[in-house]
mmCIF file of C-alpha atoms in Angstrom:
data_model
loop_
_atom_site.group_PDB
_atom_site.id
_atom_site.type_symbol
_atom_site.label_atom_id
_atom_site.label_comp_id
_atom_site.label_asym_id
_atom_site.label_seq_id
_atom_site.Cartn_x
_atom_site.Cartn_y
_atom_site.Cartn_z
ATOM 1 C CA UNK P 1 -3.761 13.057 13.565
ATOM 2 C CA UNK P 2 -3.248 10.663 10.633
ATOM 3 C CA UNK P 3 -3.884 11.680 7.028
ATOM 4 C CA UNK P 4 -6.944 9.431 6.834
ATOM 5 C CA UNK P 5 -8.402 10.879 10.037
ATOM 6 C CA UNK P 6 -7.885 14.411 8.714
ATOM 7 C CA UNK P 7 -9.595 13.497 5.437
ATOM 8 C CA UNK P 8 -12.521 11.790 7.177
ATOM 9 C CA UNK P 9 -13.053 14.954 9.187
ATOM 10 C CA UNK P 10 -12.650 17.270 6.167
ATOM 11 C CA UNK P 11 -14.963 15.214 3.929
ATOM 12 C CA UNK P 12 -17.599 14.415 6.558
ATOM 13 C CA UNK P 13 -16.836 10.732 5.875
ATOM 14 C CA UNK P 14 -17.940 10.782 2.239
ATOM 15 C CA UNK P 15 -16.275 10.760 -1.173
ATOM 16 C CA UNK P 16 -15.053 14.276 -1.916
ATOM 17 C CA UNK P 17 -15.951 13.816 -5.594
ATOM 18 C CA UNK P 18 -19.311 12.014 -5.695
ATOM 19 C CA UNK P 19 -20.418 11.989 -2.005
ATOM 20 C CA UNK P 20 -20.615 8.179 -1.826
ATOM 21 C CA UNK P 21 -20.294 6.821 1.717
ATOM 22 C CA UNK P 22 -18.986 3.276 1.130
ATOM 23 C CA UNK P 23 -15.573 1.826 0.207
ATOM 24 C CA UNK P 24 -13.720 5.058 0.983
ATOM 25 C CA UNK P 25 -9.947 5.423 0.960
ATOM 26 C CA UNK P 26 -7.161 7.965 0.641
ATOM 27 C CA UNK P 27 -6.035 8.954 -2.873
ATOM 28 C CA UNK P 28 -2.749 10.856 -3.157
ATOM 29 C CA UNK P 29 -3.058 13.384 -5.976
ATOM 30 C CA UNK P 30 0.083 13.159 -8.134
ATOM 31 C CA UNK P 31 2.762 14.305 -8.234
ATOM 32 C CA UNK P 32 3.348 13.487 -4.577
ATOM 33 C CA UNK P 33 6.634 14.531 -3.003
ATOM 34 C CA UNK P 34 5.550 14.059 0.599
ATOM 35 C CA UNK P 35 2.442 12.584 2.176
ATOM 36 C CA UNK P 36 0.140 15.274 3.539
ATOM 37 C CA UNK P 37 -3.640 15.605 3.798
ATOM 38 C CA UNK P 38 -3.496 18.752 1.617
ATOM 39 C CA UNK P 39 -2.183 16.599 -1.250
ATOM 40 C CA UNK P 40 -4.819 13.874 -0.852
ATOM 41 C CA UNK P 41 -8.546 13.386 -1.249
ATOM 42 C CA UNK P 42 -10.936 10.950 0.383
ATOM 43 C CA UNK P 43 -12.650 9.020 -2.378
ATOM 44 C CA UNK P 44 -14.792 5.985 -3.107
ATOM 45 C CA UNK P 45 -13.407 3.001 -5.008
ATOM 46 C CA UNK P 46 -15.488 3.805 -8.117
ATOM 47 C CA UNK P 47 -13.997 7.283 -8.431
ATOM 48 C CA UNK P 48 -10.496 6.120 -7.515
ATOM 49 C CA UNK P 49 -10.433 3.345 -10.135
ATOM 50 C CA UNK P 50 -11.567 5.704 -12.884
ATOM 51 C CA UNK P 51 -9.210 8.513 -11.835
ATOM 52 C CA UNK P 52 -6.282 6.083 -11.827
ATOM 53 C CA UNK P 53 -7.382 4.604 -15.166
ATOM 54 C CA UNK P 54 -7.705 1.037 -13.888
ATOM 55 C CA UNK P 55 -11.307 0.874 -15.178
ATOM 56 C CA UNK P 56 -13.132 2.528 -18.054
ATOM 57 C CA UNK P 57 -14.588 5.957 -17.421
ATOM 58 C CA UNK P 58 -18.355 6.076 -16.926
ATOM 59 C CA UNK P 59 -19.248 9.631 -18.066
ATOM 60 C CA UNK P 60 -22.622 9.715 -16.291
ATOM 61 C CA UNK P 61 -20.924 9.013 -12.945
ATOM 62 C CA UNK P 62 -18.855 12.180 -13.337
ATOM 63 C CA UNK P 63 -21.800 14.566 -13.450
ATOM 64 C CA UNK P 64 -20.968 14.816 -9.732
ATOM 65 C CA UNK P 65 -18.105 17.115 -10.757
ATOM 66 C CA UNK P 66 -20.642 19.864 -11.409
ATOM 67 C CA UNK P 67 -20.759 20.189 -7.601
ATOM 68 C CA UNK P 68 -17.339 18.998 -6.444
ATOM 69 C CA UNK P 69 -15.408 21.274 -8.831
ATOM 70 C CA UNK P 70 -16.466 24.161 -6.549
ATOM 71 C CA UNK P 71 -14.788 22.595 -3.501
ATOM 72 C CA UNK P 72 -12.523 24.885 -1.494
ATOM 73 C CA UNK P 73 -9.937 22.062 -1.279
ATOM 74 C CA UNK P 74 -7.199 22.423 -3.932
ATOM 75 C CA UNK P 75 -6.613 18.643 -4.200
ATOM 76 C CA UNK P 76 -10.312 18.107 -5.018
ATOM 77 C CA UNK P 77 -10.182 20.962 -7.552
ATOM 78 C CA UNK P 78 -7.138 19.368 -9.233
ATOM 79 C CA UNK P 79 -8.806 15.964 -9.613
ATOM 80 C CA UNK P 80 -12.044 17.595 -10.859
ATOM 81 C CA UNK P 81 -10.085 19.621 -13.441
ATOM 82 C CA UNK P 82 -8.167 16.558 -14.645
ATOM 83 C CA UNK P 83 -11.315 14.434 -14.960
ATOM 84 C CA UNK P 84 -13.223 17.199 -16.748
ATOM 85 C CA UNK P 85 -10.296 17.559 -19.143
ATOM 86 C CA UNK P 86 -10.364 13.812 -19.872
ATOM 87 C CA UNK P 87 -14.132 13.870 -20.382
ATOM 88 C CA UNK P 88 -14.375 17.133 -22.370
ATOM 89 C CA UNK P 89 -13.514 15.675 -25.773
ATOM 90 C CA UNK P 90 -16.623 13.491 -25.860
ATOM 91 C CA UNK P 91 -19.000 15.206 -23.433
ATOM 92 C CA UNK P 92 -20.310 18.731 -23.968
ATOM 93 C CA UNK P 93 -21.391 19.075 -20.338
ATOM 94 C CA UNK P 94 -17.814 18.381 -19.203
ATOM 95 C CA UNK P 95 -16.420 21.029 -21.550
ATOM 96 C CA UNK P 96 -19.022 23.498 -20.286
ATOM 97 C CA UNK P 97 -17.975 22.754 -16.685
ATOM 98 C CA UNK P 98 -14.312 23.069 -17.647
ATOM 99 C CA UNK P 99 -15.079 26.474 -19.164
ATOM 100 C CA UNK P 100 -16.605 27.572 -15.828
ATOM 101 C CA UNK P 101 -14.104 26.123 -13.344
ATOM 102 C CA UNK P 102 -11.827 28.584 -11.589
ATOM 103 C CA UNK P 103 -8.526 27.541 -10.043
ATOM 104 C CA UNK P 104 -5.890 29.656 -8.354
ATOM 105 C CA UNK P 105 -2.703 29.930 -10.421
ATOM 106 C CA UNK P 106 -0.677 27.434 -8.364
ATOM 107 C CA UNK P 107 -3.568 24.956 -8.244
ATOM 108 C CA UNK P 108 -3.993 25.177 -12.035
ATOM 109 C CA UNK P 109 -0.261 24.552 -12.506
ATOM 110 C CA UNK P 110 -0.559 21.478 -10.252
ATOM 111 C CA UNK P 111 -3.566 20.232 -12.249
ATOM 112 C CA UNK P 112 -1.830 20.708 -15.600
ATOM 113 C CA UNK P 113 1.511 19.241 -14.506
ATOM 114 C CA UNK P 114 0.524 15.579 -14.769
ATOM 115 C CA UNK P 115 -1.681 16.251 -17.798
ATOM 116 C CA UNK P 116 1.294 17.734 -19.638
ATOM 117 C CA UNK P 117 3.491 14.779 -18.692
ATOM 118 C CA UNK P 118 0.887 12.310 -19.968
ATOM 119 C CA UNK P 119 0.039 14.207 -23.122
ATOM 120 C CA UNK P 120 2.024 12.772 -26.008
ATOM 121 C CA UNK P 121 -0.490 13.905 -28.670
ATOM 122 C CA UNK P 122 0.538 17.173 -30.289
ATOM 123 C CA UNK P 123 -2.028 19.390 -31.979
ATOM 124 C CA UNK P 124 -0.441 21.784 -34.484
ATOM 125 C CA UNK P 125 -2.016 24.590 -36.510
ATOM 126 C CA UNK P 126 -1.592 25.258 -40.239
ATOM 127 C CA UNK P 127 1.803 26.877 -39.566
ATOM 128 C CA UNK P 128 3.134 24.049 -37.392
ATOM 129 C CA UNK P 129 2.638 25.911 -34.094
ATOM 130 C CA UNK P 130 1.727 23.599 -31.187
ATOM 131 C CA UNK P 131 -1.760 24.287 -29.809
ATOM 132 C CA UNK P 132 -2.698 24.014 -26.135
ATOM 133 C CA UNK P 133 -6.122 23.695 -24.508
ATOM 134 C CA UNK P 134 -7.456 27.186 -23.839
ATOM 135 C CA UNK P 135 -5.642 28.842 -26.762
ATOM 136 C CA UNK P 136 -7.333 31.251 -29.147
ATOM 137 C CA UNK P 137 -7.081 30.434 -32.846
ATOM 138 C CA UNK P 138 -8.282 32.102 -36.046
ATOM 139 C CA UNK P 139 -9.981 30.304 -38.927
ATOM 140 C CA UNK P 140 -8.041 30.591 -42.202
ATOM 141 C CA UNK P 141 -10.890 29.341 -44.403
ATOM 142 C CA UNK P 142 -14.706 29.534 -44.512
ATOM 143 C CA UNK P 143 -15.974 26.262 -43.031
ATOM 144 C CA UNK P 144 -19.423 24.737 -43.500
ATOM 145 C CA UNK P 145 -20.529 23.154 -40.223
ATOM 146 C CA UNK P 146 -21.951 19.665 -40.800
ATOM 147 C CA UNK P 147 -25.509 19.180 -39.575
ATOM 148 C CA UNK P 148 -26.104 22.915 -39.468
ATOM 149 C CA UNK P 149 -26.744 25.859 -41.768
ATOM 150 C CA UNK P 150 -23.879 27.673 -40.025
ATOM 151 C CA UNK P 151 -20.819 28.742 -41.998
ATOM 152 C CA UNK P 152 -17.833 29.639 -39.863
ATOM 153 C CA UNK P 153 -16.230 32.570 -41.669
ATOM 154 C CA UNK P 154 -12.541 33.013 -42.340
ATOM 155 C CA UNK P 155 -10.978 35.297 -39.733
ATOM 156 C CA UNK P 156 -13.319 34.172 -36.948
ATOM 157 C CA UNK P 157 -11.534 33.932 -33.593
ATOM 158 C CA UNK P 158 -12.208 30.719 -31.701
ATOM 159 C CA UNK P 159 -11.381 31.204 -28.019
ATOM 160 C CA UNK P 160 -10.644 28.660 -25.329
ATOM 161 C CA UNK P 161 -10.217 25.676 -27.650
ATOM 162 C CA UNK P 162 -10.373 22.115 -26.399
ATOM 163 C CA UNK P 163 -8.061 19.352 -27.564
ATOM 164 C CA UNK P 164 -9.319 15.938 -28.640
ATOM 165 C CA UNK P 165 -7.672 12.528 -28.775
ATOM 166 C CA UNK P 166 -7.254 13.035 -32.543
ATOM 167 C CA UNK P 167 -4.279 15.366 -33.210
ATOM 168 C CA UNK P 168 -5.981 16.688 -36.359
ATOM 169 C CA UNK P 169 -9.087 17.927 -34.491
ATOM 170 C CA UNK P 170 -9.786 20.651 -31.952
ATOM 171 C CA UNK P 171 -13.078 21.794 -30.464
ATOM 172 C CA UNK P 172 -14.324 25.322 -30.072
ATOM 173 C CA UNK P 173 -17.388 27.551 -30.020
ATOM 174 C CA UNK P 174 -18.429 29.447 -33.129
ATOM 175 C CA UNK P 175 -21.592 31.549 -32.916
ATOM 176 C CA UNK P 176 -22.474 29.808 -29.634
ATOM 177 C CA UNK P 177 -22.279 26.339 -31.153
ATOM 178 C CA UNK P 178 -19.591 23.825 -30.129
ATOM 179 C CA UNK P 179 -17.951 22.374 -33.236
ATOM 180 C CA UNK P 180 -14.994 20.193 -34.200
ATOM 181 C CA UNK P 181 -12.457 21.988 -36.390
ATOM 182 C CA UNK P 182 -9.599 20.509 -38.388
ATOM 183 C CA UNK P 183 -6.286 21.914 -37.167
ATOM 184 C CA UNK P 184 -5.115 22.504 -40.761
ATOM 185 C CA UNK P 185 -7.788 25.256 -41.070
ATOM 186 C CA UNK P 186 -6.655 27.343 -38.060
ATOM 187 C CA UNK P 187 -3.707 29.477 -37.047
ATOM 188 C CA UNK P 188 -2.672 30.600 -33.590
#
């Protein structure tokens, strides 16, 4: 059985990300060492173009990940994780989904492998320690949260931080509210 035939059968002839039924093709989830259906997903052209970065991301299209991130197929989980990571900086719903997603250890390593290779932005704390998505940091100064009466107190632990495209900013939850924090005011 060919890879495409195996994927058509596995996906019920629909996009494994958004369930579209037209313009479907095989997408090999990088890094690919050998072609195998376990390392591929069956996807529509809209999803494929945005995953590959050949067109701009349309955030509303990716609300489909709220369902597909729960797929039992590791390759689908990897693509969902990567897309949620790309969307999380500007979309609260994507960060919330990323906070909920569960991947087996080897699947998570696969998902992070290409992200780490493509990530040339380094976020560093007040002591020069490199921060990673998911780290826990501590505030070193009381911070007034803009647009809110909330003051984030010095010593507050911020768990499961998210990285942004700006190396001076991270995102995290303080008192249940998602805020942007300057990296110079945190330590790992």
